[in-house]
Amino acid sequence: MKKMKITALLLVAAALNAPLALQAQAQEHPNLIMTKSGIEKVRQNLGAVPLFDASVQSVKNEVDAEIALGIDTPIPKDFSGGYTHQRHKLNFLTAQKAGALYQILQDDKYAKYIRDMLFQYEAMYVDLPVHPQERSYARGKLFWQCLNDSNWLVYMAQAYDAIYDTLSEQERDKLENNLFRPFADFISIENPQFYNRVHNHSTWGNAAVGMIALVMDDEELLDRALYGIEDDGLELGGRDNDGGFIKVAGQKAGFLANLEDPFSPDGYYTEGPYYQRYAMYPFLIFGLAMNHVKPEMKVFSHKDNVLLKGVDALLNLTDADGEFFPLNDGQKGMSYYTPALVTAVDIAYQYGEQNPQLLSIAEKQNQVLLDQSGLAVAMGIRDGKAQPFVKNSINLRDGQEGDQGGVGVLRHGNEDLTLVFKYAAQGLSHGHYDKLSFSLYESGDEVLQDYGLARFVNIGQKGGGNYLKENKTWAKTTIAHNTLSINEQMHFSGKYEIASEHHSDLYFYDDTKDDVQVVSATEGNAYPGTQMHRTMAIIKNEDFEKPFLLDIMKVKSDSKNQYDLPFYYMGQVLSDNFEYNSPTSLKPLGEQNGYQHLYLEGKGKPSSSTTQFSWLGDGKYYTLTSATEESDELLLTRLGANDPDFNLRRDAAFMLRRNGSGNTTFASVVEPHGSYSPVSELSVNSDSSIAELSIVHDDDAYTAVSIESIKGVRSLFILANKDAAKSKQHKLKVKGKEFSWTGPYLYTGS
Amino acid sequence: MKKMKITALLLVAAALNAPLALQAQAQEHPNLIMTKSGIEKVRQNLGAVPLFDASVQSVKNEVDAEIALGIDTPIPKDFSGGYTHQRHKLNFLTAQKAGALYQILQDDKYAKYIRDMLFQYEAMYVDLPVHPQERSYARGKLFWQCLNDSNWLVYMAQAYDAIYDTLSEQERDKLENNLFRPFADFISIENPQFYNRVHNHSTWGNAAVGMIALVMDDEELLDRALYGIEDDGLELGGRDNDGGFIKVAGQKAGFLANLEDPFSPDGYYTEGPYYQRYAMYPFLIFGLAMNHVKPEMKVFSHKDNVLLKGVDALLNLTDADGEFFPLNDGQKGMSYYTPALVTAVDIAYQYGEQNPQLLSIAEKQNQVLLDQSGLAVAMGIRDGKAQPFVKNSINLRDGQEGDQGGVGVLRHGNEDLTLVFKYAAQGLSHGHYDKLSFSLYESGDEVLQDYGLARFVNIGQKGGGNYLKENKTWAKTTIAHNTLSINEQMHFSGKYEIASEHHSDLYFYDDTKDDVQVVSATEGNAYPGTQMHRTMAIIKNEDFEKPFLLDIMKVKSDSKNQYDLPFYYMGQVLSDNFEYNSPTSLKPLGEQNGYQHLYLEGKGKPSSSTTQFSWLGDGKYYTLTSATEESDELLLTRLGANDPDFNLRRDAAFMLRRNGSGNTTFASVVEPHGSYSPVSELSVNSDSSIAELSIVHDDDAYTAVSIESIKGVRSLFILANKDAAKSKQHKLKVKGKEFSWTGPYLYTGS
């Protein structure tokens, strides 16, 4: 970045109360997201690119309806579920769209709409106090939190850029001095606890300040956006509303730090896909604006193109319906149909390598951005370039350097079976306490679920649309997840400060063989003195109708413990091969750490060493088969205890409980099979194909699991527990037969 | 019907062990469903009618795959979930299809497949004992119940007809003497308790015997099919597995009696749409066969075309997704996509008035019958004749003469809101004890549900795929439905013999005004000494975003009682305006009559005279607003107590409980409003538009309910309780203001 050195000019500028110009020549507008040349191309192609034209028409209908309603900028009052919140949000969304329409259609009514709205805000903002709702650690002015004020500025900066040239210098000065600059100052220097962190909140704040800086050509603000506030005056150790740290030692700040830290080299965002989806917009939009205005700074391609990699990672963290896996705090149902992903896909296509697979996602989204990237995508679709977006297995490392665990996604076929295995870092304040947990999907259907968050986002009746207390008492707990809970405690005792210092470690990941794909990881810090090692394999064996999941959880502990391994199945119980008691009145399973929310609907003992439990999901059958010990307990639980406000879903789990063991190993198979249709009433293959599952060898060095099918065919999975090297040669005698192989595992018909 | 009188011919025929020929001339084949001329037309149009060609191809793929697998006719052993059941079922389904393919494609392999299969059955049948599973009151031979054996014969008769001309006389004699005639005798004279009733079981039996009679040209069997067995030797009072009577005094039998009795003049089938869907196939297929072979008997147009009316009634008893309302025993999800409805729609089009609206249903079904009716439908679609199937409000009378109550379906808009109000007769053995109950749909989504049956049809693991005991202990009970339970007793004390003697009575039905549609009915026998009068109106008022349901339940009783009025809402609790206690441990609400299956999740008292309870369904908001009394109790229940096998869904209800009242009136509004999307995270109109709901007048003659909107606009619904005449003039002073109107109700802005 070239800084100007013409002192005289600076003095003149200061005298005029004008901003420090970044360049001696005034820049052209629009140049933030839309560019002059891009808009020209758009105009030339109007009427010739169906999806682009449809997108223009749809946005036009929306904006025209808003213009007809008239502009309302009410005095801020409500939480996210309420009117003033929704109104201000709709204002900035509509203004941004009106800006695009103005540029494309050159109809002055859109410019006038934005100008009038901005001046209403300008008139209001000067005396506007902080928002009356007091819940946030960083209250905004238009909204209850600075985060939403930042949203406003990111969008309004684009609207302002679009009509910049239609305003007189006097008008611009008024807006910039009374509205934009004070607004940017408020969310940054007046709220460093919000602005000066590595967190999705700060990313929005940084981008907001940066976007308006670029439009106003304001170097000071741009510096603040990129590098944060130098002296923020914050003390170490404060917490935000989600329990996240506000300041830790050595904390960096600003957009570049936010780009650096939460993204791994693979583009995985440590908070998880739901928040990545939310954060991608400011990342991409400000990255792109920098690319247009200051290409020489290479912000957009920072960290080896991590932003474009992030788009790819995000698309790969979806099920077959395009819904994001609800890792950590994630609202189920959020998908790549959200506008942020339209932005992401279009920008990734245009500024990446024009990947034709992205076009098929855009086709499904059925809308494009109203700029040159949206045009390029719509033209690609028109010209028949779209190819199916193929989601393969993928291992995404977590951590700035990619060395803090990760998330492994194993897929078989065309997303016929998808395993999501989490062995990541804590994920900042939105992280859950669930090391080595997993969820399982058959196409777009959850087989074993991750609960997601306990929140009804933007639904005012439910705690103002904010996080509910059950997010902490249930959703974040370990027992809420498909992983091991020991002695009814949470991983890291549920302490964020401890959890944040640790991460699980990959043991190995191997997706090279289509019919046996494996991910394996260890966790040694969640329970001090205990080492957990979980290995999960998606296997397609010809004796089985569909691919299945093999799950081996090996535990070493220096103490006797109670182990609980739940499976949150989705569907209705079909059958089982064990006896259980079913109480007439339901009581909570425990008193804390999530257990207080579980009712015990049944409690039994294994009837054999191979325990089976089947359920009927959405027209498909599933059987869980586990190698059990005589003293194991089998629990059937139902969520909903101590939930007076009905904030939790009444979901069920099958839980293996093992008492008193120090070292122990759980081995299970989750087996999808058959189908049922209420229309044909045909029940197909409703029985498991497994006759016996057993751990046939288990010591420090090796664990071997045998699966015998009902046809009497045995297969064997042997895991080398201590050396995952690909080249390492192994030899083991199992039940009198010697096996030798190279690499961390062997899977074989016996 | 002309009976032959040529004694000599009869003697010759007898001597040859040949059947009694119905006509002196041998009839041509095929002529049962396919006809010679129909097939010729089909052949001429091959390759020219896309949907027909696609249907041929799809059936061909199916049948060719079965042929490749080889024929298997295993020794019968299993219930409906098991292999032998499924295999024999697939056999007859495939044989019937192969017959059609043989006629259309003239490929001998299809004829050979059927012949080989039939002779395998012929070889097996001669020594086949009754089915080993002993549960049924009428065990079959191939299947566990005669019902399924009858299915087999209905289909196999068509397959036999298709290849009749390819067989030698000797082959035909062998099949007829060793297989078809003994088979027909077994399901009829050897099982009169199955065959000789008015019941969907008997309909299948009668049609089966009749179909094979027509192919074999056997007068005796045809008589038996049409008129039943004269001397069945059955005693009065026996029961089938569902608790239905096997023989009652004056019982008729045979196909014509079955056509006469369960259908009302409106085509409503007294067991409900799920069983009508099942029974329609034999009714239509045998009716059609009679139409082809014996048109002079006019079986097809019997009772003023009740069969075609039945198809129309059935299509009108579906939600916006084409799923049947689960009145009485009905499995949810069953829809007009089932093959029986493909048959029904195609036949109704061809042999009815070529209603172009039926073509749009056929388009959705995306398949047609492989005969002349399927061809006609496919040609109609090809030629662009299809029109949308419009479902209007409809009142379907129940009872042979249409005088035993009925089912009223009120619809607003394009199925935006649909009320299903049941005031029918008991519905034979598949009936539930739920007079004056209702369910409510917003498009294809249930707002307030009817539970349907407690059965996993054909899923062996769940009680052999048969009715579960919870069908009786829960699904049939009164408290399982959205209607009034008194003193925790069932209607008619849950006694089938009493319930079968009664029905509710229509008070009035009026769908003439688009914005106020009303159905009102009374029930005086469900609880002796108590009269219930329920009035339900679908109202669209401009103060409300969407149409809403007004529900007035007026009770007169000569004793003090406990009244329970539940609302089985679908979704998650959003908010309410009353205080309630939420117990930490859950206990059953009662001990019997369904109450033993309900957990009490919350219990409260009204905080005001207008009680509100809101929930979030599938992306849509709903509020129930009720006029409550201070002493009312408000219960929140959850299904699942005393359900050790997890046979019941964990569904919830909001329940109004009123104690000690003799005469009382409940008035409520069920109000759909707004929407929520987890993708946009936009929450729209999540609050009720009602400020106050109150009963402002209530005596023997009139009941008036006032609804005040949050904008302060009042509307008033006045019901004349004693005279529903359209021409009757009424006058009433309410809160000092006089209203006068004509007809049973007034709805007005005040």
Tab-separated table of C-alpha atoms in Angstrom, chain A residues 366-536:
chain	number	residue	atom	x	y	z
A	366	ASN	CA	-32.186	-20.200	-8.883
A	367	GLN	CA	-30.876	-16.682	-8.347
A	368	VAL	CA	-27.672	-14.789	-8.948
A	369	LEU	CA	-26.060	-11.608	-7.712
A	370	LEU	CA	-26.926	-8.488	-9.672
A	371	ASP	CA	-23.350	-7.794	-10.676
A	372	GLN	CA	-20.683	-9.043	-13.025
A	373	SER	CA	-20.201	-12.304	-11.074
A	374	GLY	CA	-23.914	-13.090	-11.154
A	375	LEU	CA	-23.908	-12.322	-14.845
A	376	ALA	CA	-21.019	-14.697	-15.451
A	377	VAL	CA	-22.774	-17.470	-13.562
A	378	ALA	CA	-26.074	-16.920	-15.366
A	379	MET	CA	-24.276	-16.891	-18.710
A	380	GLY	CA	-22.494	-20.123	-17.843
A	381	ILE	CA	-25.794	-21.781	-17.022
A	382	ARG	CA	-27.398	-20.396	-20.162
A	383	ASP	CA	-24.552	-21.798	-22.213
A	384	GLY	CA	-25.015	-25.284	-20.765
A	385	LYS	CA	-21.721	-25.331	-18.880
A	386	ALA	CA	-23.183	-26.545	-15.577
A	387	GLN	CA	-21.924	-29.846	-14.212
A	388	PRO	CA	-23.185	-31.701	-11.142
A	389	PHE	CA	-21.482	-30.639	-7.924
A	390	VAL	CA	-19.807	-33.832	-6.753
A	391	LYS	CA	-19.211	-34.129	-3.032
A	392	ASN	CA	-16.479	-36.584	-2.245
A	393	SER	CA	-15.029	-37.617	1.055
A	394	ILE	CA	-12.977	-34.834	2.536
A	395	ASN	CA	-10.833	-34.225	5.571
A	396	LEU	CA	-10.797	-30.611	6.686
A	397	ARG	CA	-8.089	-29.620	9.109
A	398	ASP	CA	-8.899	-27.157	11.858
A	399	GLY	CA	-6.630	-24.448	13.268
A	400	GLN	CA	-4.738	-21.572	11.771
A	401	GLU	CA	-1.885	-23.853	10.757
A	402	GLY	CA	-4.141	-26.863	10.174
A	403	ASP	CA	-2.723	-28.645	13.187
A	404	GLN	CA	-5.662	-28.540	15.590
A	405	GLY	CA	-7.627	-31.619	14.678
A	406	GLY	CA	-10.376	-31.335	12.105
A	407	VAL	CA	-13.598	-32.654	10.645
A	408	GLY	CA	-13.648	-35.774	8.497
A	409	VAL	CA	-16.516	-36.323	6.098
A	410	LEU	CA	-16.718	-39.798	4.585
A	411	ARG	CA	-19.153	-40.317	1.743
A	412	HIS	CA	-20.129	-43.423	-0.131
A	413	GLY	CA	-21.747	-43.306	-3.558
A	414	ASN	CA	-23.771	-40.260	-4.440
A	415	GLU	CA	-24.068	-39.174	-0.791
A	416	ASP	CA	-25.880	-42.464	-0.117
A	417	LEU	CA	-24.180	-42.576	3.250
A	418	THR	CA	-22.326	-39.665	4.808
A	419	LEU	CA	-20.381	-39.685	8.054
A	420	VAL	CA	-19.481	-36.406	9.738
A	421	PHE	CA	-16.754	-37.030	12.301
A	422	LYS	CA	-15.658	-34.193	14.525
A	423	TYR	CA	-12.219	-34.226	16.112
A	424	ALA	CA	-11.679	-30.481	15.919
A	425	ALA	CA	-10.670	-27.635	18.207
A	426	GLN	CA	-13.222	-26.027	20.509
A	427	GLY	CA	-14.539	-23.630	17.860
A	428	LEU	CA	-14.464	-20.436	19.905
A	429	SER	CA	-17.549	-19.436	21.857
A	430	HIS	CA	-19.929	-21.342	19.561
A	431	GLY	CA	-18.181	-24.630	20.180
A	432	HIS	CA	-19.800	-27.675	21.799
A	433	TYR	CA	-18.127	-30.122	24.170
A	434	ASP	CA	-18.171	-33.116	21.874
A	435	LYS	CA	-14.781	-34.457	20.920
A	436	LEU	CA	-14.811	-37.525	18.653
A	437	SER	CA	-18.539	-37.203	18.045
A	438	PHE	CA	-20.308	-37.954	14.812
A	439	SER	CA	-23.525	-37.703	12.871
A	440	LEU	CA	-24.690	-39.883	10.016
A	441	TYR	CA	-26.813	-39.121	6.968
A	442	GLU	CA	-28.491	-41.222	4.316
A	443	SER	CA	-28.814	-38.780	1.422
A	444	GLY	CA	-30.566	-35.768	2.937
A	445	ASP	CA	-31.959	-37.648	5.954
A	446	GLU	CA	-30.381	-37.716	9.394
A	447	VAL	CA	-29.793	-41.277	10.596
A	448	LEU	CA	-28.024	-40.317	13.821
A	449	GLN	CA	-28.328	-36.654	14.566
A	450	ASP	CA	-26.281	-33.850	15.958
A	451	TYR	CA	-28.812	-31.830	17.979
A	452	GLY	CA	-27.558	-28.461	16.739
A	453	LEU	CA	-28.270	-25.356	18.768
A	454	ALA	CA	-31.061	-24.641	21.233
A	455	ARG	CA	-32.302	-21.425	19.770
A	456	PHE	CA	-35.138	-20.224	17.560
A	457	VAL	CA	-33.198	-17.650	15.589
A	458	ASN	CA	-35.145	-14.388	15.279
A	459	ILE	CA	-38.312	-15.822	16.808
A	460	GLY	CA	-39.125	-13.243	19.451
A	461	GLN	CA	-41.380	-15.486	21.540
A	462	LYS	CA	-38.476	-17.806	22.227
A	463	GLY	CA	-36.125	-15.770	24.400
A	464	GLY	CA	-36.127	-12.828	22.022
A	465	GLY	CA	-34.839	-15.053	19.250
A	466	ASN	CA	-31.504	-15.344	21.020
A	467	TYR	CA	-29.699	-18.313	22.529
A	468	LEU	CA	-31.867	-20.108	25.061
A	469	LYS	CA	-30.497	-21.245	28.375
A	470	GLU	CA	-30.961	-24.818	27.148
A	471	ASN	CA	-28.192	-24.162	24.663
A	472	LYS	CA	-25.824	-24.263	27.587
A	473	THR	CA	-27.649	-26.812	29.730
A	474	TRP	CA	-28.302	-29.197	26.841
A	475	ALA	CA	-27.049	-28.449	23.337
A	476	LYS	CA	-23.444	-27.758	24.283
A	477	THR	CA	-23.123	-30.685	26.669
A	478	THR	CA	-21.268	-33.855	25.871
A	479	ILE	CA	-24.206	-36.203	26.505
A	480	ALA	CA	-26.201	-34.313	23.871
A	481	HIS	CA	-23.826	-35.743	21.264
A	482	ASN	CA	-22.963	-39.101	19.778
A	483	THR	CA	-19.764	-39.473	21.732
A	484	LEU	CA	-18.485	-40.858	25.026
A	485	SER	CA	-19.487	-39.269	28.311
A	486	ILE	CA	-17.573	-40.430	31.375
A	487	ASN	CA	-19.000	-40.306	34.905
A	488	GLU	CA	-21.759	-38.011	33.662
A	489	GLN	CA	-19.223	-35.229	33.214
A	490	MET	CA	-18.674	-33.029	30.211
A	491	HIS	CA	-15.476	-33.010	28.202
A	492	PHE	CA	-13.048	-30.580	29.831
A	493	SER	CA	-15.614	-30.343	32.662
A	494	GLY	CA	-17.486	-28.064	30.306
A	495	LYS	CA	-14.936	-25.331	30.958
A	496	TYR	CA	-14.388	-23.140	27.933
A	497	GLU	CA	-10.986	-21.897	29.040
A	498	ILE	CA	-9.651	-25.440	29.322
A	499	ALA	CA	-11.384	-26.722	26.199
A	500	SER	CA	-9.970	-23.838	24.185
A	501	GLU	CA	-6.442	-24.958	24.915
A	502	HIS	CA	-6.915	-28.409	23.427
A	503	HIS	CA	-7.973	-30.217	20.326
A	504	SER	CA	-8.216	-33.842	19.255
A	505	ASP	CA	-5.575	-35.348	16.998
A	506	LEU	CA	-5.955	-37.158	13.736
A	507	TYR	CA	-4.629	-40.693	13.895
A	508	PHE	CA	-5.175	-41.317	10.207
A	509	TYR	CA	-7.547	-40.568	7.367
A	510	ASP	CA	-7.832	-42.764	4.311
A	511	ASP	CA	-10.435	-42.327	1.599
A	512	THR	CA	-8.384	-43.915	-1.149
A	513	LYS	CA	-10.418	-47.126	-1.318
A	514	ASP	CA	-13.962	-46.634	-2.407
A	515	ASP	CA	-15.394	-49.499	-0.372
A	516	VAL	CA	-13.454	-48.965	2.850
A	517	GLN	CA	-12.912	-45.414	3.986
A	518	VAL	CA	-11.575	-44.705	7.437
A	519	VAL	CA	-11.046	-41.772	9.751
A	520	SER	CA	-9.471	-42.244	13.154
A	521	ALA	CA	-8.592	-39.748	15.871
A	522	THR	CA	-7.576	-39.540	19.501
A	523	GLU	CA	-8.463	-37.323	22.424
A	524	GLY	CA	-6.396	-37.296	25.578
A	525	ASN	CA	-7.410	-34.115	27.345
A	526	ALA	CA	-11.196	-34.151	27.556
A	527	TYR	CA	-11.003	-36.389	30.629
A	528	PRO	CA	-7.627	-36.138	32.380
A	529	GLY	CA	-6.113	-39.564	32.818
A	530	THR	CA	-8.212	-41.032	30.033
A	531	GLN	CA	-7.310	-41.565	26.402
A	532	MET	CA	-10.100	-42.022	23.841
A	533	HIS	CA	-9.383	-43.327	20.375
A	534	ARG	CA	-12.276	-43.517	17.945
A	535	THR	CA	-12.095	-45.057	14.508
A	536	MET	CA	-14.955	-44.851	12.078
